[in-house]
Coordinates of C-alpha atoms and ligand atoms in Angstrom, one line a residue:
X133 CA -14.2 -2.7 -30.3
X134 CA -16.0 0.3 -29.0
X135 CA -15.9 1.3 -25.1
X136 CA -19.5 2.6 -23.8
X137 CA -19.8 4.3 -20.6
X138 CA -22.3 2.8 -17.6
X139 CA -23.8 6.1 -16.9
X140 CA -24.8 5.9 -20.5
X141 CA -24.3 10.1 -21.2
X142 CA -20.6 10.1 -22.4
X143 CA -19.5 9.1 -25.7
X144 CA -18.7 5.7 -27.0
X145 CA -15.1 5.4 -28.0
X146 CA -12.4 3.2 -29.1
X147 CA -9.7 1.8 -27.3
X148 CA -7.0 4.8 -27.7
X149 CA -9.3 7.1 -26.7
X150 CA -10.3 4.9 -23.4
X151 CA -6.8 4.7 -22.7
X152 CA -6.4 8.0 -22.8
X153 CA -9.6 9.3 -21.1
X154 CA -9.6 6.9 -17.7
X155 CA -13.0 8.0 -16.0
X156 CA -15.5 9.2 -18.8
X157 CA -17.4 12.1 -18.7
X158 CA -20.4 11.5 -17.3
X159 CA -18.6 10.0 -14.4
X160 CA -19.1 6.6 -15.5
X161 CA -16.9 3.8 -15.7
X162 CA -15.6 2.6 -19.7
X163 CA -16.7 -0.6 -20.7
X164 CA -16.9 -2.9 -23.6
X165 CA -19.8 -2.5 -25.8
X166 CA -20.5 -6.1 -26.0
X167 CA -18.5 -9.0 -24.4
X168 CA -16.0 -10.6 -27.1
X169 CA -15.2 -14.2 -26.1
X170 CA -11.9 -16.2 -26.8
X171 CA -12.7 -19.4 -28.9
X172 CA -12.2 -22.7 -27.6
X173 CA -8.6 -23.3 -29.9
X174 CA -7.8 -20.3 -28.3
X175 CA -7.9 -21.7 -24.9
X176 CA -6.5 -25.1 -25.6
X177 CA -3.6 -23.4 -27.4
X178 CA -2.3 -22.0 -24.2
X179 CA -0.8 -24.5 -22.5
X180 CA 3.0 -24.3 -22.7
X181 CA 3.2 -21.0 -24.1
X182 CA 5.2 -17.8 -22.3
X183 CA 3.3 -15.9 -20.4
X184 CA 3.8 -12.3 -22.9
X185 CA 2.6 -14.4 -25.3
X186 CA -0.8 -15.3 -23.2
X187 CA -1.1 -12.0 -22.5
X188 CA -1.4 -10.8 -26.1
X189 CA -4.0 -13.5 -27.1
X190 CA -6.1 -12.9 -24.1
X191 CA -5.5 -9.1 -24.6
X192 CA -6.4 -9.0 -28.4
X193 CA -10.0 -8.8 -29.1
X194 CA -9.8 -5.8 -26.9
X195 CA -7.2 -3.6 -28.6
X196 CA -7.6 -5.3 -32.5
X197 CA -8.2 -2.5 -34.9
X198 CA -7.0 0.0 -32.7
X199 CA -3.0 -1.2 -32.2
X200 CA -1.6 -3.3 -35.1
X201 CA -0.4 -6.9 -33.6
X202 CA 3.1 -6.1 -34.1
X203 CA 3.1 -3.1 -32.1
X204 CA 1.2 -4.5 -29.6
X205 CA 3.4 -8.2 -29.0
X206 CA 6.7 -5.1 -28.5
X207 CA 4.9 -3.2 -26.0
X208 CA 3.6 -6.4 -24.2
X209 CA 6.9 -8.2 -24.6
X210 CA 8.7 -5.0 -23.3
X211 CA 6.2 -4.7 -20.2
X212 CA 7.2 -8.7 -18.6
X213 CA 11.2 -8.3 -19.8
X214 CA 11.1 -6.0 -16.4
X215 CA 9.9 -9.0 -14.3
X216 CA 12.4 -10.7 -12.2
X217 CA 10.8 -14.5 -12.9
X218 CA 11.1 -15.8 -15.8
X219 CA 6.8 -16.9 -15.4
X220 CA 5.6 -13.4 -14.6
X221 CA 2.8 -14.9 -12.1
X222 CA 3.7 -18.7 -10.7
X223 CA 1.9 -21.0 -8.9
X224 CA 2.8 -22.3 -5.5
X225 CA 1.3 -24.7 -3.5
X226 CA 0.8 -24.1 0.1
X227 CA -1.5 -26.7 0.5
X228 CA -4.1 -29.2 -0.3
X229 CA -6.0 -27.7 -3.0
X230 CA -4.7 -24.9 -2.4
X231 CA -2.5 -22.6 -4.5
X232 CA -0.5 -19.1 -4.0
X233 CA -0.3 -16.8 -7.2
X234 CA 3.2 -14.9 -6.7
X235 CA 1.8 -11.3 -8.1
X236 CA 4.8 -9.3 -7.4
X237 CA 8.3 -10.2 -9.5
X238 CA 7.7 -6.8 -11.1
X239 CA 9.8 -3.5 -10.1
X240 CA 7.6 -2.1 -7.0
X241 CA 6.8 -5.4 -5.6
X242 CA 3.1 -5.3 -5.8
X243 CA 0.8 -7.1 -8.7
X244 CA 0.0 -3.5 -9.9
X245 CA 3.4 -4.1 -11.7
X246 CA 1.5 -6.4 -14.1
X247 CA -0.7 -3.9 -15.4
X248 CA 1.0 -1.0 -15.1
X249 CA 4.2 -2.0 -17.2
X250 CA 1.8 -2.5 -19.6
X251 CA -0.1 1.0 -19.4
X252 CA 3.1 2.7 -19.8
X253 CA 4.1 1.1 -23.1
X254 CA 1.0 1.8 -24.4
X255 CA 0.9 5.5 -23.1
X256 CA 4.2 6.3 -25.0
X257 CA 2.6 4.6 -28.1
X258 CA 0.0 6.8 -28.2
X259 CA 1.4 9.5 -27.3
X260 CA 4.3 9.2 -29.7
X261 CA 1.3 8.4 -32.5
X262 CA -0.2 11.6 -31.9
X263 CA 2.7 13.8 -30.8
X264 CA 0.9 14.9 -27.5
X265 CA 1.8 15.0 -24.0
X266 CA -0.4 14.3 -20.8
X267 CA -0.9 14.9 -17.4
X268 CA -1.4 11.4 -15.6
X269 CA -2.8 11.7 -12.1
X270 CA -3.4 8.8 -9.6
X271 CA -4.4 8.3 -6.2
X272 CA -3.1 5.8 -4.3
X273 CA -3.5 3.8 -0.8
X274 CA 0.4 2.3 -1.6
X275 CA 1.0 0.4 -3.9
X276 CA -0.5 1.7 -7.7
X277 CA 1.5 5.0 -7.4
X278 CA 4.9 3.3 -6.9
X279 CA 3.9 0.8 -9.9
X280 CA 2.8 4.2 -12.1
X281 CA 5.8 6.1 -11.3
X282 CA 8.1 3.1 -11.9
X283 CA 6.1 2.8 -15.8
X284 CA 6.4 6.7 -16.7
X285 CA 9.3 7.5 -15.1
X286 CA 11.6 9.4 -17.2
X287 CA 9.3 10.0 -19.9
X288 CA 9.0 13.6 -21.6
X289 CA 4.9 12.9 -22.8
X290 CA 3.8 12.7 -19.6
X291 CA 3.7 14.4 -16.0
X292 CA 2.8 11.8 -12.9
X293 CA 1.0 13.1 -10.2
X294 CA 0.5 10.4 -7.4
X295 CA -1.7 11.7 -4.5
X296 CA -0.5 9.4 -1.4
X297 CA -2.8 9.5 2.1
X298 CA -0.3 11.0 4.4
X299 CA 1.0 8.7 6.7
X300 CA -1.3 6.2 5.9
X301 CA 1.1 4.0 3.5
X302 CA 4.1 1.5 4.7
X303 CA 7.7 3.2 4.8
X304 CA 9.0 1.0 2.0
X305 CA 5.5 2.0 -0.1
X306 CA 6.2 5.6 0.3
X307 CA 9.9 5.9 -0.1
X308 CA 9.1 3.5 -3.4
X309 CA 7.2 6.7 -4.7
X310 CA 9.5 9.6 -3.4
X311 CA 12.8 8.6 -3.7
X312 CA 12.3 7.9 -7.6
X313 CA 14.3 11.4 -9.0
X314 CA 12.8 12.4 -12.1
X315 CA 11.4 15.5 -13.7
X316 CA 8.4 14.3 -15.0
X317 CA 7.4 12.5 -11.4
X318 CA 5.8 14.5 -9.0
X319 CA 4.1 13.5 -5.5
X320 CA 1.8 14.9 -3.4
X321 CA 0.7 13.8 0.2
X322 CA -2.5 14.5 1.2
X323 CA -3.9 15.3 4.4
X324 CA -6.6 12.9 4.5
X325 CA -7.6 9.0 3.7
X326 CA -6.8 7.2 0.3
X327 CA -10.8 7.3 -0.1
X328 CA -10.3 11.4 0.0
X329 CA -7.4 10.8 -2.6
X330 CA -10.0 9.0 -4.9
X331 CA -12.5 12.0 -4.7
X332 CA -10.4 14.6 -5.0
X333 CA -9.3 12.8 -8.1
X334 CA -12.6 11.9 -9.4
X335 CA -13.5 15.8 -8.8
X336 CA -10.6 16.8 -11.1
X337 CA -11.8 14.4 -13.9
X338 CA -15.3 16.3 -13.5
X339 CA -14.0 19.5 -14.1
X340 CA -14.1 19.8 -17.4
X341 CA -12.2 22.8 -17.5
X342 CA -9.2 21.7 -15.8
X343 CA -8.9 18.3 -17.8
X344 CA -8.8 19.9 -20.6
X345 CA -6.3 22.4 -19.8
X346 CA -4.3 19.7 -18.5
X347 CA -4.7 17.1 -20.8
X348 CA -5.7 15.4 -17.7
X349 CA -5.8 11.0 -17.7
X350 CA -5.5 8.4 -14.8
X351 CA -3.8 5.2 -14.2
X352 CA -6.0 3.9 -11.6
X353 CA -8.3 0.3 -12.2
X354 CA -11.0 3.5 -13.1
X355 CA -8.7 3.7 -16.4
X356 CA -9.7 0.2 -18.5
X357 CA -6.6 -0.6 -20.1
X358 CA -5.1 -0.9 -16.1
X359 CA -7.4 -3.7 -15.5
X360 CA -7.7 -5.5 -18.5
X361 CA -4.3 -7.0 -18.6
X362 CA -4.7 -8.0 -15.3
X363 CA -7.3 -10.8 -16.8
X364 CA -4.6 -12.5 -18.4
X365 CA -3.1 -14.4 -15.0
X366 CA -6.5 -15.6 -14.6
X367 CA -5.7 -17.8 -17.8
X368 CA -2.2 -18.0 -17.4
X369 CA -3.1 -20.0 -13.8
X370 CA -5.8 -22.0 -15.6
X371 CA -3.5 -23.1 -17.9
X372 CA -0.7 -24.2 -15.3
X373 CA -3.7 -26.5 -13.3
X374 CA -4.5 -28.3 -17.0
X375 CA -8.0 -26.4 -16.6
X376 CA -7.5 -25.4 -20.2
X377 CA -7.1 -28.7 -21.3
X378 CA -9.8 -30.8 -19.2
X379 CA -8.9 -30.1 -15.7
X380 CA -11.5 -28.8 -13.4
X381 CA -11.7 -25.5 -13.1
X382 CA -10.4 -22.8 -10.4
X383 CA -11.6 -20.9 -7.8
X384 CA -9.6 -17.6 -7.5
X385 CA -9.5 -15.7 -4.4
X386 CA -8.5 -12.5 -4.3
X387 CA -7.5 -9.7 -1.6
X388 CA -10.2 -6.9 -2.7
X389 CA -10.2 -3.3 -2.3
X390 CA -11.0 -1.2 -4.8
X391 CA -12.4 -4.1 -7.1
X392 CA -10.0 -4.2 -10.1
X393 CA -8.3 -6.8 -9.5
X394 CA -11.1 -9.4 -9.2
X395 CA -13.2 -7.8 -11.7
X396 CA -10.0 -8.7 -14.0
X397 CA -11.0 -11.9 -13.1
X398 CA -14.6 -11.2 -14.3
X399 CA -13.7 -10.2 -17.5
X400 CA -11.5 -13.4 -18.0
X401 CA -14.7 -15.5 -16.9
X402 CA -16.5 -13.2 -19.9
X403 CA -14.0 -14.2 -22.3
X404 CA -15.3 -17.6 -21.9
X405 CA -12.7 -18.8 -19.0
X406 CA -14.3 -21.5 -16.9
X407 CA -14.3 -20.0 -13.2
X408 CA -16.0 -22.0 -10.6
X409 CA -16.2 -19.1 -8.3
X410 CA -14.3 -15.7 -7.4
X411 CA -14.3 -15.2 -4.1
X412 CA -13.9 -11.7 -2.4
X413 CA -11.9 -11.2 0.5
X414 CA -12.1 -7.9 2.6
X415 CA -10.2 -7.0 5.9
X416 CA -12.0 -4.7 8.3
X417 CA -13.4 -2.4 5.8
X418 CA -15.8 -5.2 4.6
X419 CA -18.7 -3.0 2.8
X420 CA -17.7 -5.6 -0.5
X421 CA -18.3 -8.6 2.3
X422 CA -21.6 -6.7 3.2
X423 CA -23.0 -6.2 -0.3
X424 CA -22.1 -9.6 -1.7
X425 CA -24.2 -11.2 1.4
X426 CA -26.9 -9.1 1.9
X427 CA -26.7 -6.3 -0.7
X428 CA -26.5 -3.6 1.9
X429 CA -24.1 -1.5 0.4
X430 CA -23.6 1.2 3.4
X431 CA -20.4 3.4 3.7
X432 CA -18.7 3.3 7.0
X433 CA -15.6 4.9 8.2
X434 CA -12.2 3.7 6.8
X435 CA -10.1 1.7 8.9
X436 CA -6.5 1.8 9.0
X437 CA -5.3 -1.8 9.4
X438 CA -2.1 -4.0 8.3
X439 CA -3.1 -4.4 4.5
X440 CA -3.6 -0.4 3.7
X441 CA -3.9 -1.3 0.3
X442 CA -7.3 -2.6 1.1
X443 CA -8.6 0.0 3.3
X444 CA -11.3 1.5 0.9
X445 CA -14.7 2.1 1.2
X446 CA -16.1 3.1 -2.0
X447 CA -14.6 0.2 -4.9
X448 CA -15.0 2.0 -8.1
X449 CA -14.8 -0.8 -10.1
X450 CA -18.0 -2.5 -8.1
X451 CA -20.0 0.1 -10.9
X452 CA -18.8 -2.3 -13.7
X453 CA -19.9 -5.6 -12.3
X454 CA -23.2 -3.7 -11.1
X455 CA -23.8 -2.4 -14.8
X456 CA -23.5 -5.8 -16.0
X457 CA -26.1 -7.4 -13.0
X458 CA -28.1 -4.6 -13.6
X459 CA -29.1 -5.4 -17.3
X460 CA -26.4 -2.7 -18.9
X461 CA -29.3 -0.1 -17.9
X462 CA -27.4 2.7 -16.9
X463 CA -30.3 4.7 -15.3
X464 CA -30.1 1.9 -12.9
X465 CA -26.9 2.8 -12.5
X466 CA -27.0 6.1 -12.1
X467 CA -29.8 5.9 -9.6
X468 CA -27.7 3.8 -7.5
X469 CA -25.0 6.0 -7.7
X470 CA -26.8 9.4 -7.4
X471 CA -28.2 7.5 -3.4
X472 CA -24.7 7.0 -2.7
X473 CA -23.8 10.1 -2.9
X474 CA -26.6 11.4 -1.0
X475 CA -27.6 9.5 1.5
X476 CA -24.1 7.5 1.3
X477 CA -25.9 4.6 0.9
X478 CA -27.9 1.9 -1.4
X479 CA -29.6 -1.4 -1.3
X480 CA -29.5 -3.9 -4.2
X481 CA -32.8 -6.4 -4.1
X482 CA -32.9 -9.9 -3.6
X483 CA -32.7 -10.9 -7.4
X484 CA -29.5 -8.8 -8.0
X485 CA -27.9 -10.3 -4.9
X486 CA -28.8 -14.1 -6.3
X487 CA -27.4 -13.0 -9.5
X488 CA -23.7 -11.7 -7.9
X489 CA -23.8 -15.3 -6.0
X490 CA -24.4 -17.4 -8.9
X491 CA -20.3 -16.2 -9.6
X492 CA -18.8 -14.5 -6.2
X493 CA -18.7 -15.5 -2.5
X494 CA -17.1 -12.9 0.1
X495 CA -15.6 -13.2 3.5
X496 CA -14.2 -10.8 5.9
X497 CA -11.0 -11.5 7.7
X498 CA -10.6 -9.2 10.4
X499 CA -6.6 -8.0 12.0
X500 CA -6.0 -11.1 14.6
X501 CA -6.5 -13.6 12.0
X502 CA -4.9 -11.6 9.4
X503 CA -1.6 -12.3 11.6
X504 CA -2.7 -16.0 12.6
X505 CA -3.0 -16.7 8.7
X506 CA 0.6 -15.2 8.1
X507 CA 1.4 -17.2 11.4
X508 CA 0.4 -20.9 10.2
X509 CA 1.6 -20.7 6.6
X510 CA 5.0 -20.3 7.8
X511 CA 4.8 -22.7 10.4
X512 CA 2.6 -25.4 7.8
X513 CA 5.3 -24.7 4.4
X514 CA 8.0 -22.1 5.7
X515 CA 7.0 -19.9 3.2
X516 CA 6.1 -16.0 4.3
X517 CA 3.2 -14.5 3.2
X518 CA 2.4 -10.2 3.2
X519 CA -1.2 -8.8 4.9
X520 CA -2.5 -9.2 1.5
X521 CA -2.4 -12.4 0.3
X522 CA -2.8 -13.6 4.1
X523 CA -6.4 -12.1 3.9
X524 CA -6.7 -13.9 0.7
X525 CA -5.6 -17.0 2.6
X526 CA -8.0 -16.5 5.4
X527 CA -11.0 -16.6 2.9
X528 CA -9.9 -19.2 0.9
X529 CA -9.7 -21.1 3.9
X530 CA -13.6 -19.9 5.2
X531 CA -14.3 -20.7 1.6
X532 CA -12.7 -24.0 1.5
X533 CA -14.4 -25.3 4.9
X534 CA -17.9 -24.0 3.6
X535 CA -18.4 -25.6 0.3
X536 CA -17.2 -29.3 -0.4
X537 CA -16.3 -28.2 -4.2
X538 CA -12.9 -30.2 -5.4
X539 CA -11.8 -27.1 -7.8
X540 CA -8.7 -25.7 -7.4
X541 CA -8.3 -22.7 -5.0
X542 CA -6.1 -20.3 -6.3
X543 CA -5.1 -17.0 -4.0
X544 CA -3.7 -14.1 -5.3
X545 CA -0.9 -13.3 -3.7
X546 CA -0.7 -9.4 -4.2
X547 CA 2.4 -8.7 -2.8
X548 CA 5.8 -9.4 -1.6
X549 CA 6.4 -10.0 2.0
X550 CA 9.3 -7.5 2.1
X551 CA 6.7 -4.6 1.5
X552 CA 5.3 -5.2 4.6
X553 CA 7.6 -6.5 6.9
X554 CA 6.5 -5.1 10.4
X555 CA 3.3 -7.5 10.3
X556 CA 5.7 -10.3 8.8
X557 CA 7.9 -9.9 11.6
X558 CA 4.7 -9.4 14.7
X559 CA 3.5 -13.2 13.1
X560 CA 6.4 -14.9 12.6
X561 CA 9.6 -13.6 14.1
X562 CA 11.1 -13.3 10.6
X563 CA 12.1 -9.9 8.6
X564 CA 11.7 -10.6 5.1
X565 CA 14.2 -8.7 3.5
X566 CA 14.1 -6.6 0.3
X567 CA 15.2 -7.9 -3.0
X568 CA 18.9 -7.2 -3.5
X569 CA 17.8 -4.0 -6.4
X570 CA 15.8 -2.6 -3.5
X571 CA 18.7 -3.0 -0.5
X572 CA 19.3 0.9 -0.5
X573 CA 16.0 2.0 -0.4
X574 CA 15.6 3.6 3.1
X575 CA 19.5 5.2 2.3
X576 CA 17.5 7.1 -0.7
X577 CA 16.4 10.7 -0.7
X578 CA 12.4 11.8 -0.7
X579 CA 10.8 14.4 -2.4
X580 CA 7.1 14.9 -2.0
X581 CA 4.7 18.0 -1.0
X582 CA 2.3 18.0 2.0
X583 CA -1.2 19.7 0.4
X584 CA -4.3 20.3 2.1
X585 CA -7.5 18.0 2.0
X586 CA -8.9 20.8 -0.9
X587 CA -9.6 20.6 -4.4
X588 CA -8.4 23.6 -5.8
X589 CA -5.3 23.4 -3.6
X590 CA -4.4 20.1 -5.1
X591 CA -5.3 21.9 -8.5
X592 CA -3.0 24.9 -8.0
X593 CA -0.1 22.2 -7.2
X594 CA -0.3 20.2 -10.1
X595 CA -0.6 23.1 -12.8
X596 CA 2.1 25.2 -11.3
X597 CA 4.1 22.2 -11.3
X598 CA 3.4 21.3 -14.4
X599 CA 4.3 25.2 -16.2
X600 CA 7.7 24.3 -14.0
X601 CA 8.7 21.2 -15.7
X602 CA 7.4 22.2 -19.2
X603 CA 8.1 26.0 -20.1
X604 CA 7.0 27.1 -23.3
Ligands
PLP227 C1 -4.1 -2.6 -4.9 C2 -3.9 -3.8 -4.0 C3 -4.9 -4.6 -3.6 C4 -6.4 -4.4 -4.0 O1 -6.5 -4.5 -5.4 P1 -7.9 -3.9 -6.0 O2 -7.7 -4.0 -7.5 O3 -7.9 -2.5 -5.6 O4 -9.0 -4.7 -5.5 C5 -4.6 -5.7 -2.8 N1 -3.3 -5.9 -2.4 C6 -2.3 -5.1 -2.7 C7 -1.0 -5.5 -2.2 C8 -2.5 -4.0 -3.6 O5 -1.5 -3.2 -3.9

């Protein structure tokens, strides 16, 4: 399998290389050359099986030839040993039709766990393969630097780098990053919004200079192996409805920010999963509601609101979906990217829009009903639901009253309450407390640096850093 990028001017490469690249050269996002699919066996074989064991079938047309199968069931197996349920991703129902996907029985809390445990298993096989070592940068609105940290930690191939927005992440999301104490784990807080983060870190993979003096690579959904196994839920909940086996088949809907999640869901859908529809859900920031509607795709300011790990503008991972709508031309692409930049702005037409509705639907669910959604599923089932999945909850609901469709409606539910339990507590009256591994956190010591909105001062950080923890 051979990764192209969709600015069409970097390379094609296999999936090490992929891996260990994140953002390609020309900017671009890596995907597939062509779309494998999953044969029908395949699919009906699921049923029953353990969910590592999913995840290496669904995962395997993507890595085979590049990792040998035994290799890859130990790192897969290794990743989902670290989850605290023995499903990795169950099912609950909250109500008629209506199901919660519990994301977040990994070590940070948060569905980037998922992935991530996953990364990191394959970044020390690599890296062990080759005998090199890597700088791994990541920019993060909360939750994917935690779940990085938590996969390198420790490790002596790699340096972590996790740029947090200063001030803009919940307590328990921060002191998650900065209280971890090891060498190779470094963070920086950066005077601006996690939308600055994401450029400064897309500027560093564009200096070619610097990335390869730095053996430079990224964990964020930019990076292809971090959303890939995020595809396999998808199947996994499929399987659990009897969709796999002549059930209907499910709606997922998903809390949205920078589009890797859902997009995981795309890919699953490629791979020959019957999806009856994916439907986005935005909070404020709702330029993903916007373009899905009306193909206005116009940035706006960034809104800080109780789900911070949806307050993006620009969803990098929107380029790969667009690639595919757009005939895999990447001129298009990189016409539509080059008027972002601009004139921070583009239109799609009306025959691109029709295309992205044949599969998604979006809806916007703005702070008040955010809490009123976390409100009414306690009251309805007792069960307490974070920001996150309660924005999911809220379109799933919009979506649900709109259509009169009898599929399955599946939410992702991103994270756990505990992570954000100030808006828990404003809706319901209830603290959700952490898991028992977690009790001490706020007793823990932080370590991070405050560095300036800047490029080269972000730079400067991370190599001096860097000659610090490795001395030749
Ligand atoms: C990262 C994150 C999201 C958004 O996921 P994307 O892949 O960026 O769309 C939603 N909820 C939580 C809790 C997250 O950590």
């Amino acid at each position: 399998m051979r990764y192209i990028s969709t600015r069409g001017d970097a390379p094609a490469l296999e999936f090490e290389d992929v891996l260990l690249e994140g953002l390609a050269r020309d900017g671009g996002l890596y995907v597939p050359q062509t779309w494998p699919t999953l044969s029908p066996d395949t699919f009906e074989n699921i049923r029953g099986k353990h969910y590592a064991s999913v995840a290496c079938d669904v995962m395997w047309p993507f890595v085979d030839g590049a990792i040998g199968r035994d290799d890859f069931e130990r790192i897969v197996c290794g990743a989902y040993s670290k989850f605290r349920h023995q499903s990795v991703a169950p099912l609950v129902q909250i109500g008629p039709n209506l199901w919660v996907m519990e994301l977040f029985h990994g070590p940070t809390l948060a569905f980037k766990d998922v992935a991530m445990q996953v990364l990191g298993g394959l970044f020390d096989h690599v890296l062990a393969k080759r005998d090199a070592h890597l700088t791994i940068v990541g920019a993060t609105s909360g939750d994917t630097g935690s779940a990085a940290i938590e996969a390198v930690r420790g490790s002596d191939r790699a340096d972590i780098f996790i740029m947090h927005p200063k001030g803009r992440t919940s307590d328990v999301q921060r002191k998650q990053m900065t209280t971890v104490d090891a060498p190779n784990v470094h963070n920086l807080a950066v005077e601006g919004t996690f939308d600055d983060c994401q450029a400064l870190l897309k500027a560093m993979f564009n200096d070619a200079a610097f990335r390869d003096r730095t053996h430079l690579s990224g964990v964020n959904s930019i990076n292809w192996a971090r959303v890939l196994p995020q595809a396999v839920y998808y199947v996994a909940a499929a399987a659990s409805l009897g969709a796999l086996n002549g059930g209907a088949a499910p709606r997922f809907c998903v809390p949205t920010g920078n589009f890797g999640d859902i997009y995981a869901g795309y890919i699953a859908q490629k791979l020959g999963l019957a999806v009856e529809r994916l439907v986005v859900a935005s909070n404020q920031n709702d330029i993903l509601t916007r373009v899905f509607r009306t193909g206005d795709h116009t940035l706006g300011d960034v809104y800080a609101t109780m789900s911070p790990s949806m307050d993006i503008q620009v969803s990098s991972n929107f380029e790969r979906l667009l690639f595919d709508v757009l005939d895999r031309d990447p001129r298009k692409v990189q016409d539509l990217m080059g008027k972002l930049k601009s004139d921070r702005t583009f239109k799609l037409d009306a025959d691109t829009v029709a295309k992205l509705a044949e599969t998604f639907s979006a809806h916007r669910v703005d702070e008040s009903e955010t809490l009123d959604t976390i409100r009414k599923v306690y009251k309805q089932t007792g069960y307490l639901i974070d920001p996150h999945t309660a924005v999911g909850v809220a379109a799933a609901w919009h979506e649900m009253n709109a259509t009169d469709a009898a599929a399955p409606m599946v939410v992702l539910s991103t994270a756990h309450p505990a992570k954000f339990p100030d808006a828990v507590e404003k809706a319901t009256g209830v603290r959700p407390p952490l898991p028992d591994f977690l009790a001490d956190l706020y007793e823990r010591e932080e370590r991070f640096d405050v560095v300036e909105n800047d490029l080269t001062s972000v730079q400067r950080t991370i190599e001096y850093a860097i000659q610090a923890n490795n001395p030749r």
